[in-house]
CSV table of C-alpha atoms in Angstrom, one decimal:
chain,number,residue,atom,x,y,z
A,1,UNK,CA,55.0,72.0,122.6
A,2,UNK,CA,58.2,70.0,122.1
A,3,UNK,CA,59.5,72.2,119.3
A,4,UNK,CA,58.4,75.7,120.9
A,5,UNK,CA,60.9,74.0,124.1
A,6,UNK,CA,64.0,73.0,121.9
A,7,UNK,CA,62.9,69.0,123.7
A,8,UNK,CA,61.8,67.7,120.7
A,9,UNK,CA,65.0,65.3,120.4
A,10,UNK,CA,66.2,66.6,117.2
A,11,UNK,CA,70.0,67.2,117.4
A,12,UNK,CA,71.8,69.9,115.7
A,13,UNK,CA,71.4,69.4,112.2
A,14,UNK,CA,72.9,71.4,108.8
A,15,UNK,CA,69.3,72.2,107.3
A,16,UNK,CA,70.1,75.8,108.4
A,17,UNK,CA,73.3,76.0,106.4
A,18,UNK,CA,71.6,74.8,102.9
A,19,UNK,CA,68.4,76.9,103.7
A,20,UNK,CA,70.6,79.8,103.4
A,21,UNK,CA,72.6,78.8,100.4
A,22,UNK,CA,71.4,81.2,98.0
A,23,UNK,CA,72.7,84.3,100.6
A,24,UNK,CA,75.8,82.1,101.9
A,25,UNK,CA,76.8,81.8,98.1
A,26,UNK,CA,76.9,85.6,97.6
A,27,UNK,CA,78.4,86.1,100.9
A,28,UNK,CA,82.1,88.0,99.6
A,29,UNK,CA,83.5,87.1,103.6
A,30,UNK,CA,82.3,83.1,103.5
A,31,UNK,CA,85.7,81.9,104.1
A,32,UNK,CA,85.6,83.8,107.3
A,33,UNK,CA,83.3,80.7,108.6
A,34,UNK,CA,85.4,78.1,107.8
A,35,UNK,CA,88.2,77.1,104.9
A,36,UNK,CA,85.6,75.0,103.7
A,37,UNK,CA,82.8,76.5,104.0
A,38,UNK,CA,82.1,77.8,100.4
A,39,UNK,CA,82.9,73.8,99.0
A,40,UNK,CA,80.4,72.0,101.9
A,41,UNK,CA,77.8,74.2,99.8
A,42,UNK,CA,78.2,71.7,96.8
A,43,UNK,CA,77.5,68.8,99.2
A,44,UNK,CA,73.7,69.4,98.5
A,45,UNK,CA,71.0,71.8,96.8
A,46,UNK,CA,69.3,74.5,98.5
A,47,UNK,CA,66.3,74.3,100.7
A,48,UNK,CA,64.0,77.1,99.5
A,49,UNK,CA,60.8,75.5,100.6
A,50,UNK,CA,59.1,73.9,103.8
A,51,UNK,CA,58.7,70.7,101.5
A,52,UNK,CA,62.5,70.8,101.2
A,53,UNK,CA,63.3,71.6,104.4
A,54,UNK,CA,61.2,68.6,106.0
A,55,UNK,CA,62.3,66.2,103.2
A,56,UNK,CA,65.9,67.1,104.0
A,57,UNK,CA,65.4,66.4,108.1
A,58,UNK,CA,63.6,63.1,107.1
A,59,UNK,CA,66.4,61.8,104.7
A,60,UNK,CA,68.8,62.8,107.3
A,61,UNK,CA,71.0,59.6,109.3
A,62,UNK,CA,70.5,60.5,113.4
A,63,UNK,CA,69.2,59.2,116.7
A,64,UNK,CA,67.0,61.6,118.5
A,65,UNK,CA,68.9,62.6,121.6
A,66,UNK,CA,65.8,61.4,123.5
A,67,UNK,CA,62.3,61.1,124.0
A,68,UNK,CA,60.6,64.1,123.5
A,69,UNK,CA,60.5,66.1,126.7
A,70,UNK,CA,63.7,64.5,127.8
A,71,UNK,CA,66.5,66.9,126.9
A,72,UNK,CA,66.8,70.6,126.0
A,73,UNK,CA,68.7,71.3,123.0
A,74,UNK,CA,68.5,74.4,120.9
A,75,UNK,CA,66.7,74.0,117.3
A,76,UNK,CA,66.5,75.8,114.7
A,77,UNK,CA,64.9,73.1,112.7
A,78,UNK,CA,62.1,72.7,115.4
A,79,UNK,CA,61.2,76.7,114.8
A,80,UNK,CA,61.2,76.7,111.1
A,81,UNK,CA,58.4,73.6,111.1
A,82,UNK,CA,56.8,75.8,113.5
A,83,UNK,CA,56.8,78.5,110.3
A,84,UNK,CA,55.4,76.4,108.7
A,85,UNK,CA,52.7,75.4,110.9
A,86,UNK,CA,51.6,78.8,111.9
A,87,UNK,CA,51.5,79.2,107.6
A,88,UNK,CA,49.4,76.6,107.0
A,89,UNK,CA,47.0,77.3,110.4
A,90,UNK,CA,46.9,81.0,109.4
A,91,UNK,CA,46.3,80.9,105.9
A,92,UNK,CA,49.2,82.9,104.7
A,93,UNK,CA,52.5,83.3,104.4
A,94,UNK,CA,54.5,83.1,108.1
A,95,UNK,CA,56.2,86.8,107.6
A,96,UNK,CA,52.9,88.4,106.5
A,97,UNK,CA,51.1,86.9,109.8
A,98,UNK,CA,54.0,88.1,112.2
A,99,UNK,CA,54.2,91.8,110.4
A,100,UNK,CA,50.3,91.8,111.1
A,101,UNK,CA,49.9,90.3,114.3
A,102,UNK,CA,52.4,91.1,115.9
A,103,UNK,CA,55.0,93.9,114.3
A,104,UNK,CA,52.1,96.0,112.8
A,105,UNK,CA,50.2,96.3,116.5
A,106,UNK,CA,53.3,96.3,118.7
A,107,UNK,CA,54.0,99.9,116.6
A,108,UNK,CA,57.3,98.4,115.4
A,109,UNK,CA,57.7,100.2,112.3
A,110,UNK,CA,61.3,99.7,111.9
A,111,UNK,CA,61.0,95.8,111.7
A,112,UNK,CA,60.6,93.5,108.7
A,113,UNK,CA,62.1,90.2,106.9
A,114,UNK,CA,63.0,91.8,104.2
A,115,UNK,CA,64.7,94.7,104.2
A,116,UNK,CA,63.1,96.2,100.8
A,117,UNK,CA,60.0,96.2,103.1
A,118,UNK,CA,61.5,99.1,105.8
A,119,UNK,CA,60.1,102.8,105.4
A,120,UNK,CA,61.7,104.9,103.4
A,121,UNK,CA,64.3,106.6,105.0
A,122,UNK,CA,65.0,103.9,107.6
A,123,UNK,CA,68.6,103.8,108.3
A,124,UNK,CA,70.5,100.5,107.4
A,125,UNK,CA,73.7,99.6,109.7
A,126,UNK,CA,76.5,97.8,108.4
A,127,UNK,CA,77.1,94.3,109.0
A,128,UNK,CA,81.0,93.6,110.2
A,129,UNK,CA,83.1,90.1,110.4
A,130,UNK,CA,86.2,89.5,112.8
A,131,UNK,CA,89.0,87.7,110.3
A,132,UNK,CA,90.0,84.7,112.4
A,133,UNK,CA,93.6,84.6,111.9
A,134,UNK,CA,94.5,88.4,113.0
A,135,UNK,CA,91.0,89.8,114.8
A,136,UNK,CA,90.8,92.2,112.6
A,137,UNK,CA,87.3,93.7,111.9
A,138,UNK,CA,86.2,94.0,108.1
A,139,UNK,CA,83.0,95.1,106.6
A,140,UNK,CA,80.7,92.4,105.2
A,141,UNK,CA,78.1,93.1,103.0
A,142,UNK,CA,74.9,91.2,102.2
A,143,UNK,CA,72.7,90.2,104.9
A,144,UNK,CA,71.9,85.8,105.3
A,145,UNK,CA,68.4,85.2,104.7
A,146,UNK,CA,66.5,82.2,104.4
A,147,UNK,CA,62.4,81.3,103.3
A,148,UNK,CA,61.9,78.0,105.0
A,149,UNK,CA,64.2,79.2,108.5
A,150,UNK,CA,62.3,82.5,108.9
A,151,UNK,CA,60.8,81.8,112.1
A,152,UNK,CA,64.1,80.5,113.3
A,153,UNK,CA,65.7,84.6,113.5
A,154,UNK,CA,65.2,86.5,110.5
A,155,UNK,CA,63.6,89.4,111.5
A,156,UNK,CA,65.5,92.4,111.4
A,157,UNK,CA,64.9,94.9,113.8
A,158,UNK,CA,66.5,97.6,116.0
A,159,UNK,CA,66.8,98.2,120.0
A,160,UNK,CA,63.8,100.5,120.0
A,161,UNK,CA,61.3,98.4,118.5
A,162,UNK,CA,62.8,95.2,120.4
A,163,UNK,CA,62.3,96.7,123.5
A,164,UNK,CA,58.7,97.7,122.3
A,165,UNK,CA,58.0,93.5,121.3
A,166,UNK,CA,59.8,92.9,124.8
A,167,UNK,CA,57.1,95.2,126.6
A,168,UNK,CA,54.7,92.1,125.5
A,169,UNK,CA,55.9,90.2,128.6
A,170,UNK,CA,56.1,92.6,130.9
A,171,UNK,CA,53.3,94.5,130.5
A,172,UNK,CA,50.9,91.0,130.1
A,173,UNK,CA,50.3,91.5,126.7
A,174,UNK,CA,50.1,95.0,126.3
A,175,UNK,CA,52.4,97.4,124.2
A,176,UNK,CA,51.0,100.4,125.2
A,177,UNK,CA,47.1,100.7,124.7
A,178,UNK,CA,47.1,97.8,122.2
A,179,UNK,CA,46.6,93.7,123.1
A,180,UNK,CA,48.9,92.3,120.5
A,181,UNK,CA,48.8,89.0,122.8
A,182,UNK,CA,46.0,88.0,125.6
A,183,UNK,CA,47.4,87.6,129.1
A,184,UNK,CA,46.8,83.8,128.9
A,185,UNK,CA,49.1,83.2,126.3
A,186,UNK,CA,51.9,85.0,127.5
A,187,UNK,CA,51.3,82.9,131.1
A,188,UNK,CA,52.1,80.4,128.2
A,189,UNK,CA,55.1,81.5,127.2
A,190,UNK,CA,56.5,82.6,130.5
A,191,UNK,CA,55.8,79.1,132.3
A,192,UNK,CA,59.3,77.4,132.6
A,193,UNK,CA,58.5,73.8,130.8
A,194,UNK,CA,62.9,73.1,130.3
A,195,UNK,CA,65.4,73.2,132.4
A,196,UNK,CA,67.8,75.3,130.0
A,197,UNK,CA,71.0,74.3,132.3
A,198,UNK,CA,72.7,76.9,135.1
A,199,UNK,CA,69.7,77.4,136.8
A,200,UNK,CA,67.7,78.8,134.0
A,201,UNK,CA,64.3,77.3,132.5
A,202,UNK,CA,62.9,77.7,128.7
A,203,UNK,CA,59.6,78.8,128.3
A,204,UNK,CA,57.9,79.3,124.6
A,205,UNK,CA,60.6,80.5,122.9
A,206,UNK,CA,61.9,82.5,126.1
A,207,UNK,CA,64.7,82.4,128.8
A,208,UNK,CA,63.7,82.0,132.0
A,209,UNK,CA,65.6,82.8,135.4
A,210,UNK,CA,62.7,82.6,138.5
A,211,UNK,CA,65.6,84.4,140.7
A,212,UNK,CA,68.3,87.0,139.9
A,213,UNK,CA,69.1,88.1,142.6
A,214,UNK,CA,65.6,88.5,144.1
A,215,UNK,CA,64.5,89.4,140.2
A,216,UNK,CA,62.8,87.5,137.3
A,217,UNK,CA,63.8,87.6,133.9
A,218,UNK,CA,62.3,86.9,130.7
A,219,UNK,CA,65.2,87.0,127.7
A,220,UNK,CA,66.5,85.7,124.8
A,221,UNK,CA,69.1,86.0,122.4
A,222,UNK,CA,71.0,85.0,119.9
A,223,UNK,CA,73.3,85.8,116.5
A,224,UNK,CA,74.5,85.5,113.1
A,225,UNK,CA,76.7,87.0,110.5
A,226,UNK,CA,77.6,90.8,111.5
A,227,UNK,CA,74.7,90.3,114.7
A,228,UNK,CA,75.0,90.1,118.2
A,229,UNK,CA,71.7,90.3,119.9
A,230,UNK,CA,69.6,89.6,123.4
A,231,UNK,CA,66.6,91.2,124.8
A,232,UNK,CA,65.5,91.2,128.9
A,233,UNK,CA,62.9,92.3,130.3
A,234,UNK,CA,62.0,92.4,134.3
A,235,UNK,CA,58.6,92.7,134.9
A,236,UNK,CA,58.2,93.3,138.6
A,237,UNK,CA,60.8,96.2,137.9
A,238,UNK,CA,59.2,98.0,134.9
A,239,UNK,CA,62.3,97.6,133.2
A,240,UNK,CA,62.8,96.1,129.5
A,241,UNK,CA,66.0,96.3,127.6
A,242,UNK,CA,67.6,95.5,124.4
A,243,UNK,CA,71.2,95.3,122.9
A,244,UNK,CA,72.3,94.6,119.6
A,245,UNK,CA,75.5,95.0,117.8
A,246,UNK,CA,76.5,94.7,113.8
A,247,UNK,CA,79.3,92.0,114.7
A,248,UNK,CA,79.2,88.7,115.8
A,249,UNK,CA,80.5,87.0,118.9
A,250,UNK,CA,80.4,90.0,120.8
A,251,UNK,CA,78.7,89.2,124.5
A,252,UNK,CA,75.7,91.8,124.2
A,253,UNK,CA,74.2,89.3,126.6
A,254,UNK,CA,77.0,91.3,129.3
A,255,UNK,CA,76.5,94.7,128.6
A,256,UNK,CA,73.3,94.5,128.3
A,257,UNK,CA,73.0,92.5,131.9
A,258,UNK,CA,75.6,95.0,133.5
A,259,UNK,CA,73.0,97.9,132.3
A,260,UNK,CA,69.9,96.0,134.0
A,261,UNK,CA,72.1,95.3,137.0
A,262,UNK,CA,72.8,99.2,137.6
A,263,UNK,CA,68.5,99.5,137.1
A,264,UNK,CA,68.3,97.4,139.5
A,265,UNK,CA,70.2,98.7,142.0
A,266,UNK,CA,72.7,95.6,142.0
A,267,UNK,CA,76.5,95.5,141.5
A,268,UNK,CA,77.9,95.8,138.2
A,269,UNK,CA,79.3,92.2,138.0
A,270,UNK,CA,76.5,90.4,139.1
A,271,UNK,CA,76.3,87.2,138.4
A,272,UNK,CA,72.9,84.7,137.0
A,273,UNK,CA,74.7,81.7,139.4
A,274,UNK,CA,77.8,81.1,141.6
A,275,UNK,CA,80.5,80.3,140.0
A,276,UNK,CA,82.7,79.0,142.8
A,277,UNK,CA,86.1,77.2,141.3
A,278,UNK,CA,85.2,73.2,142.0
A,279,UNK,CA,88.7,71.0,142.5
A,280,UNK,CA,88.7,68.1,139.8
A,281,UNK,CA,91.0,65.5,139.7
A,282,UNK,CA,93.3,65.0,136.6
A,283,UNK,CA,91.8,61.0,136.1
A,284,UNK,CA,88.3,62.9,136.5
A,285,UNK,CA,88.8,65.7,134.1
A,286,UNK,CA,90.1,63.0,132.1
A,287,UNK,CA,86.7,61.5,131.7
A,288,UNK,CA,85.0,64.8,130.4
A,289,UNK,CA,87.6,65.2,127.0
A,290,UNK,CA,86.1,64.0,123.6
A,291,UNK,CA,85.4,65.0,120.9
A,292,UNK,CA,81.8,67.0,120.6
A,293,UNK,CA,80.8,67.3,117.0
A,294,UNK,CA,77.9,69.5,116.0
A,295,UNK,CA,76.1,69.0,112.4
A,296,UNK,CA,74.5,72.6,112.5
A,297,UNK,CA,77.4,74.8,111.5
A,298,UNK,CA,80.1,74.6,109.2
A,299,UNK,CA,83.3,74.9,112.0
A,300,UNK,CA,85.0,71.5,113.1
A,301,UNK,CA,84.1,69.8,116.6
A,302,UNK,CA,84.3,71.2,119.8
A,303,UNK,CA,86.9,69.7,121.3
A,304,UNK,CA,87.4,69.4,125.4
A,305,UNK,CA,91.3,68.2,126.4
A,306,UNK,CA,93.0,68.8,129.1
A,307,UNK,CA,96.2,71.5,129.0
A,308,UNK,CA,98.6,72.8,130.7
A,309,UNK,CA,96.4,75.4,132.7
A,310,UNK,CA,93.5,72.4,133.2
A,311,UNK,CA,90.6,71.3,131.1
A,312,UNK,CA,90.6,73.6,127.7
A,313,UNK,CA,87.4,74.0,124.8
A,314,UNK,CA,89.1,74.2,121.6
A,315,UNK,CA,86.4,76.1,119.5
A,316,UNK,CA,87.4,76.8,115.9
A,317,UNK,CA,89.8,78.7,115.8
A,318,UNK,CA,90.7,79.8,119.5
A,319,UNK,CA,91.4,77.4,122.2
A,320,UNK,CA,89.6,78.5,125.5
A,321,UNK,CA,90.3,77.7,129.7
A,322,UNK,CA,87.5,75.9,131.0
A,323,UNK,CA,87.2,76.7,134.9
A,324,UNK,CA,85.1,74.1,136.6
A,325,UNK,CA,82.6,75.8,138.9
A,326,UNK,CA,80.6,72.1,140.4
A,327,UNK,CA,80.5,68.4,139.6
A,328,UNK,CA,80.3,68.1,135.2
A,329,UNK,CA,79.3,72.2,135.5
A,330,UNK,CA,81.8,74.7,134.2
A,331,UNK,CA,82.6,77.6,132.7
A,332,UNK,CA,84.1,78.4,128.8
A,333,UNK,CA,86.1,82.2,129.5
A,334,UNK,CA,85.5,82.9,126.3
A,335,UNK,CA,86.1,87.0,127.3
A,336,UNK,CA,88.5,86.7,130.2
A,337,UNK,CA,87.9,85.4,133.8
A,338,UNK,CA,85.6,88.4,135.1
A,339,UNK,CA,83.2,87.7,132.6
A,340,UNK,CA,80.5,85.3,133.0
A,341,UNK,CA,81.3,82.8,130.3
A,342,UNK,CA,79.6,80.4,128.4
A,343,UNK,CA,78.2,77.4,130.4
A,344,UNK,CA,78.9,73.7,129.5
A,345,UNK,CA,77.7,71.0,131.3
A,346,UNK,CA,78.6,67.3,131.2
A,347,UNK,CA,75.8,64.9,131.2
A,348,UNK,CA,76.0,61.1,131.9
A,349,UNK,CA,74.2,58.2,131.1
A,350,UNK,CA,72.7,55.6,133.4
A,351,UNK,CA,76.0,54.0,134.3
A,352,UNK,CA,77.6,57.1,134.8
A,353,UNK,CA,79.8,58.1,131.8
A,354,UNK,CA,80.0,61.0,130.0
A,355,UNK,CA,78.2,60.6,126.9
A,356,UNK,CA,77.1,64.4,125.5
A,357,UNK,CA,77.9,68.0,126.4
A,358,UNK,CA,75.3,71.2,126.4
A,359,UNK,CA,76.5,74.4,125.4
A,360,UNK,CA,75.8,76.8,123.7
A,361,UNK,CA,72.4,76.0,124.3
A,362,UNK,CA,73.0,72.7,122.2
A,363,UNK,CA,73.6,69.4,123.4
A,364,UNK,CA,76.6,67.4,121.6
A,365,UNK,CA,77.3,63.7,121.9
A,366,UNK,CA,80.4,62.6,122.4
A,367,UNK,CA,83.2,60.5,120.1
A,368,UNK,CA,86.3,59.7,121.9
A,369,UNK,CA,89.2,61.7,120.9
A,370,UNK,CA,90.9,58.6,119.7
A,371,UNK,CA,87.6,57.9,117.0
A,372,UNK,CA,87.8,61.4,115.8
């Protein structure tokens, strides 16, 4: 229950980065991640097995962010143990009980893990990279893949079979005539057990929002090199809807919600929450900058300072306003101020202080700017 909530405790961690070695290595746009991105590669062997990958969490030096159930905080880690659970339960290997529970029934023939496994003839986009020093957009081969992470993201897909797997949720289980899952267990999945931040709840492995504007949602997203993906579906509307795009960092999570809102019958720029501007002062704000290092990726800390404009997010490489919106709630603009923005979210410790961030799904503690 903890790991299918992201509450488990675990903080982000690099397993992912060294379960995908082998790929990363062959990867001709790796320095588009990071100058040293290639070189933190050395730092250890690859995990190729669950063995590996649970040996590697175990020798790892951290503090769980909490009891279990306390805190929400995106993990990868969490979901490939759970690969490995559902292996060992289902007596075979995690992708070939996915492609026949769930892919195969679902009539998702354009899906698999590996992309040898596709139908003849199945078109194959191509992935793209945005060089971080000019924006410019260059093709980049190879796709990441990873054994012991495969139930962390690494099915490959398209929009038409998403929204087919999506149909799951809102049809109670159903895609058309076939029961790939009983109604009880997606009551599971759609039960809000986390309080995901913003007003939104995590199920098993789904976003929840109980009101959108008089609407439910069940979603989820996510990305990776040359992806950009999310998925909704709104089951008191009959609607279900996919977007996906061959580069990262693009907001498919927007277009995708503009889409539903014209469905829907709402304005274009609805919003999931309010985002009314919330006046801090300076010696407050002050008390929100740090330093908010992540171990999962291969990019330096997030760093929150205030600038000449107000508080600023320096993500690697672009430096980003962040427009407070209620008291340790704002908003990163990472696309400009009519877009909705990434959340972040200041939490605070018994006495008060500022001790860890969440965004991005992932909570961050903090080091003083001074220690960093």
């Amino acid at each position: 229950h903890d790991f299918l909530t992201h509450s488990s405790g675990l903080p982000p961690l690099p397993s992912l980065i060294f379960a995908m070695a082998d790929s990363l290595r062959e990867d001709p746009t790796i320095s588009m991640f990071g100058e040293k991105a290639a070189d933190a590669l050395d730092t250890h062997p690859p995990l190729r097995t669950y063995e590996e990958l649970m040996d590697f969490i175990a020798k790892q030096d951290f503090a769980l962010l909490g009891r279990p159930g306390r805190y929400f905080s995106y993990s990868n880690d969490a979901y490939g143990l759970l690969g490995a659970i559902i292996e060992r339960v289902g007596g075979e290997p995690y992708e070939q009980y996915v492609m026949r529970h769930i892919v195969e029934p679902a009539g998702m023939d354009r899906s698999a893990f590996k992309l040898d496994c596709l139908p003849g003839g199945a078109e194959l986009t191509q992935l793209y990279v945005k060089k971080p020093d000019t924006e410019a957009v260059i093709a980049a081969p190879g796709w990441w893949e990873s054994r012991p992470m495969a139930a962390a993201g690494f099915l490959r897909s398209n929009v038409v079979d998403l929204i087919r797997y999506m149909e799951i949720y809102r049809n109670r289980g159903k895609v058309g005539e076939e029961q790939v899952l009983t109604e009880d267990s997606v009551r599971q999945m759609v039960t809000p057990y986390m309080d995901s931040g913003m007003g939104g709840d995590y199920g098993y492995g789904l976003m929840l929002t109980a009101n959108y504007h008089g609407f439910s949602l069940v979603e989820h997203g996510g990305g990776i090199k040359g992806v950009s993906a999310h998925v909704t579906s709104v089951p008191e509307a009959g609607i279900t809807g996919a977007a996906l795009a061959n580069l990262g960092g693009v907001p498919s999570s927007q277009a995708l919600t503009a889409a539903m809102n014209i469905l829907l019958g709402l304005p274009l720029a609805s919003r999931r929450f309010a985002q009314q501007d919330y006046r801090y002062l300076e010696d407050h704000l002050a008390s929100l900058t740090g330093m908010y290092p992540s171990g999962e990726g291969l990019l330096p800390p997030t760093k929150i300072v205030i600038g000449e404009a107000g508080l600023e997010a320096h993500l690697h490489p672009k430096v980003y306003p962040v427009r407070m919106i209620g008291p340790y709630q704002g908003i990163v603009e990472m696309y400009g101020p009519q877009d909705e923005g990434m959340p972040i979210t200041f939490l605070r410790n018994d006495m008060g202080d500022v001790f860890a961030v969440a965004m991005g799904a992932r909570m961050m503690l903090k080091k003083d700017l001074e220690q960093s």
